[in-house]
């Protein structure tokens, strides 16, 4: 299936309101969905007979900075049997970045979401084990945010990069 | 400077920075916590495993990562596209060429120059990437033998890897971290005589891999240690996002070199070996190792075909400049872009967001194959013995530079 067919299929099966807009400029082409619909759409994409998008390749968090005041979550999906692909984007508010976890659908989401939580501070509902994964547990702040101020000393070690 | 405090010592520091999941007070009878790593040869780097064990039996494995974390992505947000390539090398430092190839390809596609790259450049890229894939598999196989107790394999494999490393040093000037594949071209053309020497090397190598097969893979002790251990069913593998030789070891014929057909791979004839469960169950540690060995043969096939093309059809000419297309200023249009490519460890992906106004990526995310592959370790190891845990870690083939990034 190509991108237009996938979008049409989602719209006829789930409803028009589930896809806010599309981004044809992105590669793979992207659909933009609401945060509260994410799990429902992903569940449909994974289980539907015609789409059968079984592989969640990459989860990316993104901070648009204090001026835009938004954060984004980007999911790159691939179907192994049908060889079609899709990017799903979700926009979140920067004050309270909360989104539902996909751990119930893909177990690979576990560590990748922990990484996003670690570096961006986006909170995942229903995540079984939301701890920091790469940074030390007692580190201050979320390093990949655009307005991140690194702490000057960490246990007497000068922090500079 | 002399009196400056270097590090404020506190007994509780480790507990605060990497808290254990299990507490010794809560353990049931006969249960114990075994801490493996971060400095332990069988964890293949700085990986710490917190193992809840009951006697010899593993109940749960909790990996603690981040001892090698450099925050590549933060660095990438401050550097122009071409200056990120050395950082990309240091992710999977055993297969730097493959990662460079994926990265350069992604940026070229964003710029829209991927179709006009000269064929000779593409063939050289595939050639060096496959040489590097061999080197990476040699380390994986050699150190896996060492984990299991076969010390010979490690010496043999480092000996043969040394030839590859020297070939690549001859081409690029560095042994491991090359910065050879540039956006839009190459650092240099291949040195004169490289093709012939490389062909000599592949002739030398083929019997050596057969030798390795006989010493390690077909060995009774090795089969006893790895067959039916750490069985990974294919549906679980896909659900966990496992890629590369691990996924193919579970019996799924899925290789991005064929599926996506990037670079000149569609013009090259090679097979994708998949596990068949010959020694035990399909998807056990032995299958994964077997797939790696077979991939070495396939890589040699690819190398020979590349050399053939580089000698005949796309041969060296006096006026060939591999940097001719390398752009002075790399400024892609505003877009989101995801590229994936087949590395020795699995699928390496790069997500870019270009804002169209600067030479610096707004966001550059790397998906490490080892990072995702490692996440399955608890599923594979639980219920087995602690000695099987060592066999499982080795068969996942992780590089901690890529896990921690």
Coordinates of C-alpha atoms in Angstrom, one line a residue:
Chain A
X1 CA 0.0 0.0 0.0
X2 CA 1.2 3.5 -0.7
X3 CA 0.8 6.4 1.7
X4 CA -2.5 7.7 0.2
X5 CA -4.1 4.2 0.5
X6 CA -2.9 3.8 4.1
X7 CA -4.4 7.2 5.1
X8 CA -7.6 6.4 3.3
X9 CA -7.8 3.0 5.0
X10 CA -7.3 4.5 8.4
X11 CA -9.9 7.2 7.7
X12 CA -12.6 4.7 6.6
X13 CA -11.9 2.2 9.3
X14 CA -11.4 4.5 12.3
X15 CA -12.9 7.8 11.4
X16 CA -11.9 11.1 9.7
X17 CA -11.0 12.8 13.0
X18 CA -8.2 10.4 13.9
X19 CA -5.7 12.0 11.4
X20 CA -5.2 15.6 12.1
X21 CA -3.1 16.2 9.0
X22 CA -0.4 14.7 6.9
X23 CA 3.2 15.6 6.2
X24 CA 4.1 14.6 2.6
X25 CA 7.4 16.4 2.8
X26 CA 8.7 13.9 5.4
X27 CA 10.4 10.7 4.3
X28 CA 8.8 8.2 5.0
X29 CA 5.6 10.3 4.7
X30 CA 4.0 11.1 8.0
X31 CA 0.6 11.4 9.6
X32 CA 0.0 13.6 12.6
X33 CA -2.3 12.4 15.2
X34 CA -3.6 13.5 18.6
X35 CA -1.9 12.2 21.7
X36 CA -5.0 10.7 23.2
X37 CA -5.7 8.7 20.1
X38 CA -2.2 7.3 19.7
X39 CA -2.6 3.9 21.3
X40 CA -5.9 3.2 19.5
X41 CA -4.3 4.1 16.1
X42 CA -1.2 2.1 16.8
X43 CA -3.3 -0.9 17.9
X44 CA -5.2 -0.7 14.6
X45 CA -2.1 -0.3 12.5
X46 CA -0.5 -3.3 14.2
X47 CA -3.5 -5.7 14.1
X48 CA -5.3 -4.8 10.9
X49 CA -5.0 -7.5 8.2
X50 CA -4.3 -5.1 5.3
X51 CA -1.7 -2.9 7.1
X52 CA -0.1 -5.3 9.5
X53 CA 2.6 -2.9 10.6
X54 CA 4.5 -5.2 12.9
X55 CA 7.8 -3.5 13.4
X56 CA 8.3 -0.3 15.4
X57 CA 11.7 0.7 14.3
X58 CA 12.5 4.0 16.1
X59 CA 11.0 6.2 18.7
X60 CA 12.3 9.8 18.6
X61 CA 11.6 12.6 21.0
X62 CA 12.0 16.2 19.9
X63 CA 12.0 19.5 21.6
X64 CA 11.0 22.5 19.5
X65 CA 12.3 25.0 22.1
X66 CA 10.7 27.5 24.5
X67 CA 9.5 29.8 21.7
X68 CA 7.4 27.2 19.9
X69 CA 6.6 25.7 23.3
X70 CA 5.9 22.2 21.9
X71 CA 7.5 18.8 22.0
X72 CA 7.0 16.0 19.6
X73 CA 7.1 12.3 19.5
X74 CA 7.9 10.6 16.3
X75 CA 7.4 6.9 15.6
X76 CA 8.9 5.1 12.5
X77 CA 6.9 2.1 11.6
X78 CA 7.6 -0.7 9.0
X79 CA 5.6 -3.6 7.9
X80 CA 7.8 -6.7 7.4
X81 CA 5.4 -8.8 5.2
X82 CA 4.0 -5.9 3.0
X83 CA 7.0 -3.7 3.0
X84 CA 5.2 -0.4 3.6
X85 CA 6.2 2.2 6.0
X86 CA 4.8 5.2 7.9
X87 CA 5.9 7.9 10.2
X88 CA 3.5 8.9 13.0
X89 CA 4.0 12.3 14.7
X90 CA 2.4 13.5 17.9
X91 CA 2.6 17.0 19.2
X92 CA 2.8 17.6 23.0
X93 CA 2.7 20.7 25.1
X94 CA 6.0 21.6 26.7
X95 CA 4.6 22.4 30.1
X96 CA 3.2 19.0 30.7
X97 CA 4.6 16.5 28.2
X98 CA 2.6 13.3 28.8
X99 CA 1.7 10.6 26.4
X100 CA 0.5 7.0 26.6
X101 CA 3.1 4.3 26.5
X102 CA 3.2 1.7 23.6
X103 CA 4.7 -1.0 25.8
X104 CA 1.4 -2.9 25.6
X105 CA 1.8 -3.3 21.9
X106 CA 5.5 -3.4 21.2
X107 CA 8.0 -4.4 23.9
X108 CA 10.7 -2.6 22.1
X109 CA 9.0 0.6 23.2
X110 CA 10.1 -0.1 26.7
X111 CA 13.7 0.9 26.4
X112 CA 13.2 3.5 23.7
X113 CA 10.6 5.3 25.7
X114 CA 12.9 5.2 28.7
X115 CA 15.5 6.8 26.6
X116 CA 13.1 9.6 25.6
X117 CA 12.1 10.1 29.2
X118 CA 15.7 10.2 30.3
X119 CA 16.8 12.8 27.8
X120 CA 13.6 14.9 27.3
X121 CA 11.5 14.3 30.4
X122 CA 8.4 13.3 28.5
X123 CA 6.3 11.2 30.8
X124 CA 4.8 7.9 29.6
X125 CA 1.5 6.7 31.1
X126 CA 1.2 3.0 31.9
X127 CA 4.9 2.4 31.3
X128 CA 6.0 -0.6 33.5
X129 CA 9.4 0.6 34.5
X130 CA 9.9 4.3 33.8
X131 CA 13.5 5.0 35.1
X132 CA 16.4 6.8 33.7
X133 CA 18.4 4.6 31.4
X134 CA 21.5 6.4 30.1
X135 CA 22.1 9.2 32.6
X136 CA 22.7 8.6 36.3
X137 CA 19.5 8.4 38.3
X138 CA 20.4 11.5 40.4
X139 CA 21.2 13.7 37.4
X140 CA 19.5 17.1 37.3
X141 CA 17.4 18.1 34.3
X142 CA 16.9 16.6 30.9
X143 CA 19.9 17.1 28.6
X144 CA 18.4 17.2 25.2
X145 CA 15.9 20.0 25.9
X146 CA 16.8 23.1 24.0
X147 CA 16.9 25.3 27.2
X148 CA 18.9 22.8 29.2
X149 CA 21.5 24.2 31.6
X150 CA 24.2 21.7 32.5
X151 CA 25.0 21.5 36.2
X152 CA 28.5 22.9 36.9
X153 CA 29.7 20.1 39.1
X154 CA 28.6 16.5 39.6
X155 CA 30.1 15.2 42.8
X156 CA 33.1 17.4 42.4
X157 CA 33.7 16.5 38.8
X158 CA 33.5 19.5 36.5
X159 CA 30.8 19.0 33.9
X160 CA 31.8 20.4 30.5
X161 CA 31.3 19.2 27.0
Chain B
X1 CA 45.3 22.7 41.3
X2 CA 47.0 20.4 43.7
X3 CA 44.4 20.7 46.4
X4 CA 41.4 20.7 44.2
X5 CA 38.8 18.0 44.9
X6 CA 38.6 15.6 42.0
X7 CA 35.7 13.6 43.2
X8 CA 33.6 13.8 46.3
X9 CA 33.5 10.3 47.7
X10 CA 30.5 8.9 49.3
X11 CA 29.7 5.3 50.0
X12 CA 26.1 5.9 48.8
X13 CA 27.1 7.3 45.4
X14 CA 26.6 4.2 43.4
X15 CA 23.3 3.4 45.1
X16 CA 22.1 6.9 44.2
X17 CA 23.3 7.0 40.6
X18 CA 22.3 3.5 39.6
X19 CA 19.8 2.1 42.1
X20 CA 19.4 -1.6 42.3
X21 CA 16.0 -3.0 41.4
X22 CA 16.2 -5.7 44.0
X23 CA 16.9 -5.2 47.7
X24 CA 18.7 -7.8 49.7
X25 CA 16.1 -7.5 52.5
X26 CA 13.2 -8.5 50.2
X27 CA 14.8 -11.7 48.9
X28 CA 13.1 -15.0 49.4
X29 CA 14.9 -18.1 50.7
X30 CA 17.8 -19.3 48.5
X31 CA 17.6 -16.2 46.3
X32 CA 20.6 -13.9 45.9
X33 CA 21.7 -10.9 43.8
X34 CA 24.7 -11.5 41.6
X35 CA 26.3 -8.4 40.2
X36 CA 28.2 -8.9 36.9
X37 CA 30.2 -6.0 35.5
X38 CA 30.7 -3.2 34.6
X39 CA 34.3 -4.5 34.4
X40 CA 33.9 -8.0 33.3
X41 CA 35.2 -9.6 30.0
X42 CA 32.0 -11.5 29.3
X43 CA 29.8 -8.4 29.3
X44 CA 31.8 -7.2 26.3
X45 CA 32.4 -3.7 27.6
X46 CA 31.0 -1.5 30.4
X47 CA 27.7 -3.2 30.9
X48 CA 26.5 -4.0 34.4
X49 CA 24.0 -6.8 35.0
X50 CA 22.1 -7.2 38.1
X51 CA 21.1 -10.8 38.3
X52 CA 18.5 -12.2 40.7
X53 CA 19.4 -15.8 41.0
X54 CA 18.2 -18.8 42.9
X55 CA 21.2 -21.0 43.2
X56 CA 22.5 -21.3 39.7
X57 CA 19.2 -20.5 38.1
X58 CA 18.6 -17.0 36.7
X59 CA 15.2 -15.5 37.7
X60 CA 15.6 -12.0 36.3
X61 CA 18.3 -9.9 34.7
X62 CA 18.3 -6.1 35.0
X63 CA 20.9 -4.4 32.8
X64 CA 22.3 -1.0 33.9
X65 CA 23.5 1.0 31.1
X66 CA 25.1 4.4 30.6
X67 CA 28.7 3.9 31.7
X68 CA 29.9 5.0 28.2
X69 CA 27.2 7.6 27.6
X70 CA 28.5 10.7 25.7
X71 CA 25.2 12.1 24.5
X72 CA 26.0 11.9 20.8
X73 CA 22.7 13.6 20.0
X74 CA 23.5 16.7 22.0
X75 CA 26.9 17.0 20.2
X76 CA 25.1 16.5 16.9
X77 CA 22.8 19.5 17.5
X78 CA 25.9 21.8 17.7
X79 CA 27.9 20.5 14.7
X80 CA 27.5 20.8 10.9
X81 CA 26.5 17.7 9.1
X82 CA 29.9 16.7 7.8
X83 CA 31.6 17.2 11.2
X84 CA 29.2 14.7 12.8
X85 CA 30.7 11.8 10.8
X86 CA 33.7 11.3 13.3
X87 CA 31.1 11.1 16.1
X88 CA 29.1 8.5 14.2
X89 CA 32.3 6.4 13.9
X90 CA 32.5 6.2 17.7
X91 CA 29.0 4.7 18.1
X92 CA 29.7 1.3 16.7
X93 CA 33.4 1.4 16.8
X94 CA 33.8 -2.1 15.5
X95 CA 31.9 -1.3 12.3
X96 CA 32.5 2.4 11.7
X97 CA 32.4 2.2 7.9
X98 CA 28.8 0.8 8.0
X99 CA 27.5 3.5 10.3
X100 CA 29.3 6.2 8.2
X101 CA 27.7 4.7 5.1
X102 CA 24.2 4.9 6.6
X103 CA 24.8 8.4 7.8
X104 CA 26.3 9.7 4.6
X105 CA 23.5 8.1 2.6
X106 CA 20.8 9.7 4.7
X107 CA 22.3 13.2 4.3
X108 CA 22.8 12.7 0.6
X109 CA 19.1 11.7 0.2
X110 CA 18.1 14.8 2.1
X111 CA 20.1 16.9 -0.2
X112 CA 18.8 15.0 -3.2
X113 CA 22.3 14.1 -4.6
X114 CA 22.1 10.4 -3.9
X115 CA 21.3 9.6 -7.5
X116 CA 24.3 11.3 -9.0
X117 CA 27.0 9.8 -6.8
X118 CA 29.5 8.1 -9.2
X119 CA 29.3 4.3 -9.3
X120 CA 32.9 3.9 -8.4
X121 CA 32.4 5.8 -5.2
X122 CA 29.4 3.6 -4.4
X123 CA 31.3 0.4 -5.1
X124 CA 34.2 1.5 -2.9
X125 CA 31.7 2.3 -0.1
X126 CA 30.2 -1.1 -0.3
X127 CA 33.6 -2.7 -0.5
X128 CA 34.9 -1.0 2.7
X129 CA 31.6 -1.5 4.5
X130 CA 31.7 -5.3 3.8
X131 CA 35.3 -5.5 4.8
X132 CA 34.3 -3.8 8.1
X133 CA 31.4 -6.2 8.4
X134 CA 33.8 -9.1 8.3
X135 CA 36.0 -7.4 10.9
X136 CA 33.0 -6.9 13.2
X137 CA 31.8 -10.5 12.8
X138 CA 35.3 -11.7 13.5
X139 CA 35.4 -9.9 16.8
X140 CA 31.9 -11.2 17.6
X141 CA 32.8 -14.8 16.8
X142 CA 36.2 -14.7 18.4
X143 CA 35.1 -13.2 21.6
X144 CA 32.1 -15.5 21.7
X145 CA 34.4 -18.4 21.6
X146 CA 36.4 -16.9 24.4
X147 CA 33.2 -16.5 26.5
X148 CA 32.3 -20.1 26.0
X149 CA 35.8 -21.4 26.6
X150 CA 37.4 -21.8 23.2
X151 CA 40.4 -19.5 23.4
X152 CA 41.9 -20.5 20.0
X153 CA 39.2 -18.8 18.0
X154 CA 39.9 -15.4 19.5
X155 CA 43.5 -15.5 18.4
X156 CA 42.7 -16.7 15.0
X157 CA 40.0 -14.1 14.5
X158 CA 42.2 -11.2 15.7
X159 CA 44.9 -12.4 13.4
X160 CA 42.6 -12.3 10.4
X161 CA 41.0 -9.1 11.5
X162 CA 44.4 -7.5 11.6
X163 CA 44.7 -7.9 7.9
X164 CA 41.4 -6.1 7.3
X165 CA 42.3 -3.4 9.7
X166 CA 45.5 -2.8 7.9
X167 CA 43.8 -2.8 4.5
X168 CA 41.4 -0.1 5.8
X169 CA 44.3 1.8 7.4
X170 CA 45.9 1.8 4.0
X171 CA 42.8 3.2 2.4
X172 CA 41.8 5.8 5.1
X173 CA 44.7 6.3 7.4
X174 CA 43.0 5.0 10.6
X175 CA 42.6 1.6 12.0
X176 CA 39.2 1.7 13.5
X177 CA 37.6 5.2 13.4
X178 CA 38.0 6.1 9.7
X179 CA 36.0 9.2 8.7
X180 CA 36.5 7.8 5.2
X181 CA 33.0 8.0 3.7
X182 CA 32.0 11.6 3.3
X183 CA 28.7 13.2 2.4
X184 CA 28.8 13.2 -1.4
X185 CA 32.0 11.2 -1.8
X186 CA 35.0 9.7 -0.2
X187 CA 38.0 11.0 1.7
X188 CA 40.4 9.6 -1.0
X189 CA 40.3 7.1 -3.8
X190 CA 41.6 3.7 -3.0
X191 CA 45.4 3.5 -3.0
X192 CA 47.1 2.0 -6.0
X193 CA 47.3 -1.7 -5.6
X194 CA 44.5 -2.0 -3.1
X195 CA 42.3 -4.1 -5.3
X196 CA 44.9 -6.7 -6.0
X197 CA 45.9 -6.9 -2.3
X198 CA 42.3 -7.2 -1.3
X199 CA 41.7 -10.0 -3.8
X200 CA 44.7 -11.9 -2.4
X201 CA 43.3 -11.4 1.0
X202 CA 39.9 -12.9 0.2
X203 CA 41.6 -16.0 -1.3
X204 CA 43.5 -16.4 1.9
X205 CA 40.5 -15.8 4.0
X206 CA 38.0 -18.4 2.7
X207 CA 39.8 -21.5 4.0
X208 CA 40.4 -19.7 7.3
X209 CA 36.6 -19.2 7.9
X210 CA 36.1 -22.9 7.1
X211 CA 38.7 -23.6 9.6
X212 CA 36.9 -21.5 12.2
X213 CA 33.7 -23.3 11.4
X214 CA 35.3 -26.6 12.1
X215 CA 37.0 -25.5 15.3
X216 CA 34.1 -23.6 16.9
X217 CA 30.8 -24.1 15.2
X218 CA 30.9 -27.8 14.7
X219 CA 32.7 -28.5 18.0
X220 CA 30.8 -30.8 20.4
X221 CA 31.5 -28.7 23.4
X222 CA 30.4 -25.5 21.6
X223 CA 27.2 -27.1 20.5
X224 CA 26.5 -28.4 24.0
X225 CA 27.0 -24.9 25.4
X226 CA 24.9 -23.0 22.8
X227 CA 22.3 -25.3 21.3
X228 CA 18.8 -24.9 22.9
X229 CA 20.1 -22.0 24.9
X230 CA 18.5 -18.6 24.7
X231 CA 15.8 -19.6 22.3
X232 CA 14.2 -16.6 20.6
X233 CA 10.9 -17.2 18.7
X234 CA 10.5 -15.0 15.6
X235 CA 7.3 -13.2 16.8
X236 CA 8.9 -12.2 20.0
X237 CA 12.0 -11.0 18.1
X238 CA 9.8 -8.7 15.9
X239 CA 7.9 -7.4 18.9
X240 CA 11.2 -6.5 20.6
X241 CA 12.5 -4.8 17.5
X242 CA 15.3 -7.2 17.1
X243 CA 17.2 -6.9 13.8
X244 CA 20.3 -8.2 12.0
X245 CA 21.8 -11.7 12.5
X246 CA 19.7 -12.2 15.6
X247 CA 16.4 -11.9 13.7
X248 CA 17.8 -14.0 10.8
X249 CA 19.0 -16.6 13.4
X250 CA 15.3 -17.0 14.3
X251 CA 14.5 -17.9 10.8
X252 CA 13.2 -14.8 9.2
X253 CA 14.7 -13.8 5.9
X254 CA 14.9 -10.1 6.4
X255 CA 17.9 -8.1 5.4
X256 CA 17.7 -4.4 4.7
X257 CA 20.4 -4.7 2.0
X258 CA 17.8 -6.6 0.0
X259 CA 14.6 -5.1 1.4
X260 CA 15.6 -1.4 0.9
X261 CA 18.1 -2.2 -1.8
X262 CA 20.2 0.9 -1.0
X263 CA 23.5 1.8 -2.7
X264 CA 24.7 -0.8 -5.2
X265 CA 23.4 -3.8 -3.3
X266 CA 20.7 -4.5 -5.9
X267 CA 23.4 -5.0 -8.6
X268 CA 25.3 -7.5 -6.4
X269 CA 24.4 -11.2 -6.1
X270 CA 24.4 -12.6 -2.6
X271 CA 22.3 -14.8 -0.3
X272 CA 20.8 -14.1 3.0
X273 CA 21.6 -17.0 5.4
X274 CA 18.8 -17.8 7.9
X275 CA 18.9 -20.1 10.9
X276 CA 17.5 -23.5 10.5
X277 CA 17.8 -25.0 13.9
X278 CA 20.3 -27.6 12.8
X279 CA 21.9 -28.1 16.2
X280 CA 18.9 -27.6 18.4
X281 CA 15.8 -25.4 18.5
X282 CA 15.3 -22.7 15.9
X283 CA 16.6 -19.4 17.1
X284 CA 19.0 -20.5 19.8
X285 CA 22.5 -19.1 20.4
X286 CA 24.0 -21.6 18.0
X287 CA 21.8 -20.5 15.1
X288 CA 22.8 -16.9 15.6
X289 CA 26.4 -17.7 15.6
X290 CA 26.0 -19.9 12.5
X291 CA 24.3 -17.0 10.7
X292 CA 27.2 -14.8 11.5
X293 CA 29.7 -17.3 10.0
X294 CA 27.6 -17.7 6.9
X295 CA 27.4 -14.0 6.5
X296 CA 31.2 -13.9 6.4
X297 CA 31.1 -16.0 3.3
X298 CA 28.4 -13.7 1.8
X299 CA 30.5 -10.7 2.6
X300 CA 33.5 -12.2 0.8
X301 CA 31.2 -12.8 -2.2
X302 CA 30.1 -9.2 -2.2
X303 CA 33.8 -8.0 -1.8
X304 CA 34.9 -10.1 -4.8
X305 CA 32.1 -8.7 -7.0
X306 CA 32.9 -5.1 -6.0
X307 CA 36.6 -5.7 -6.7
X308 CA 35.7 -7.2 -10.1
X309 CA 33.7 -4.0 -10.9
X310 CA 36.4 -1.7 -9.6
X311 CA 39.0 -3.4 -11.8
X312 CA 37.0 -3.5 -15.0
X313 CA 33.9 -1.4 -15.4
X314 CA 34.6 1.5 -12.9
X315 CA 38.4 1.4 -12.9
X316 CA 40.7 4.0 -11.6
X317 CA 41.2 7.0 -13.8
X318 CA 43.7 9.8 -13.5
X319 CA 41.0 12.5 -13.3
X320 CA 38.7 10.8 -10.9
X321 CA 38.0 12.9 -7.9
X322 CA 36.0 11.2 -5.1
X323 CA 35.4 14.5 -3.5
X324 CA 34.1 16.3 -6.6
X325 CA 30.5 16.1 -5.4
X326 CA 31.1 16.7 -1.7
X327 CA 29.2 19.9 -1.0
X328 CA 31.0 22.8 0.6
X329 CA 27.9 23.8 2.5
X330 CA 25.4 21.1 3.5
X331 CA 22.0 22.7 3.9
X332 CA 19.1 20.4 3.3
X333 CA 15.6 21.6 2.8
X334 CA 13.3 21.7 5.9
X335 CA 12.1 18.1 6.4
X336 CA 11.9 15.1 8.6
X337 CA 14.0 12.2 7.4
X338 CA 14.5 8.6 8.6
X339 CA 17.2 6.4 7.0
X340 CA 17.9 2.8 8.0
X341 CA 20.7 0.5 6.9
X342 CA 22.0 -2.9 7.7
X343 CA 24.9 -3.0 10.1
X344 CA 26.7 -6.1 11.3
X345 CA 24.7 -5.8 14.5
X346 CA 21.3 -5.0 13.0
X347 CA 19.4 -2.0 11.8
X348 CA 21.1 1.3 12.3
X349 CA 18.8 4.2 11.8
X350 CA 19.2 8.0 11.7
X351 CA 16.4 10.4 12.2
X352 CA 17.1 13.9 11.0
X353 CA 15.1 17.1 11.3
X354 CA 16.5 19.8 9.1
X355 CA 15.2 23.3 9.6
X356 CA 16.3 24.5 6.2
X357 CA 18.0 27.6 7.6
X358 CA 21.3 26.2 9.0
X359 CA 24.1 23.7 8.4
X360 CA 23.4 22.1 11.7
X361 CA 20.7 19.5 12.2
X362 CA 17.9 20.6 14.4
X363 CA 17.7 17.1 15.7
X364 CA 19.8 14.0 14.8
X365 CA 18.7 10.8 16.5
X366 CA 20.6 7.6 16.2
X367 CA 18.9 4.3 16.6
X368 CA 21.5 1.8 17.8
X369 CA 21.0 -1.8 16.8
X370 CA 22.8 -3.0 19.9
X371 CA 20.7 -0.9 22.2
X372 CA 17.5 -2.4 20.9
X373 CA 18.9 -5.9 20.6
X374 CA 20.2 -5.8 24.2
X375 CA 16.7 -5.1 25.6
X376 CA 15.7 -8.7 25.1
X377 CA 18.3 -10.1 27.4
X378 CA 15.9 -10.7 30.2
X379 CA 13.6 -12.8 28.0
X380 CA 16.4 -14.9 26.8
X381 CA 18.3 -15.5 30.0
X382 CA 15.6 -16.0 32.6
X383 CA 15.0 -19.6 33.6
X384 CA 18.5 -20.6 32.5
X385 CA 21.7 -21.0 34.3
X386 CA 24.2 -18.2 35.0
X387 CA 26.7 -19.8 32.6
X388 CA 23.9 -19.7 29.9
X389 CA 23.6 -16.0 30.6
X390 CA 27.2 -15.5 29.4
X391 CA 26.4 -17.5 26.3
X392 CA 23.3 -15.3 25.7
X393 CA 25.2 -12.0 26.0
X394 CA 27.8 -13.1 23.6
X395 CA 25.3 -14.3 21.0
X396 CA 23.5 -10.9 21.1
X397 CA 26.8 -9.3 19.9
X398 CA 26.6 -5.9 21.6
X399 CA 29.0 -3.0 21.2
X400 CA 28.7 -0.7 24.2
X401 CA 29.6 2.4 22.3
X402 CA 26.4 1.9 20.4
X403 CA 24.3 0.9 23.4
X404 CA 25.2 4.0 25.4
X405 CA 25.9 6.4 22.5

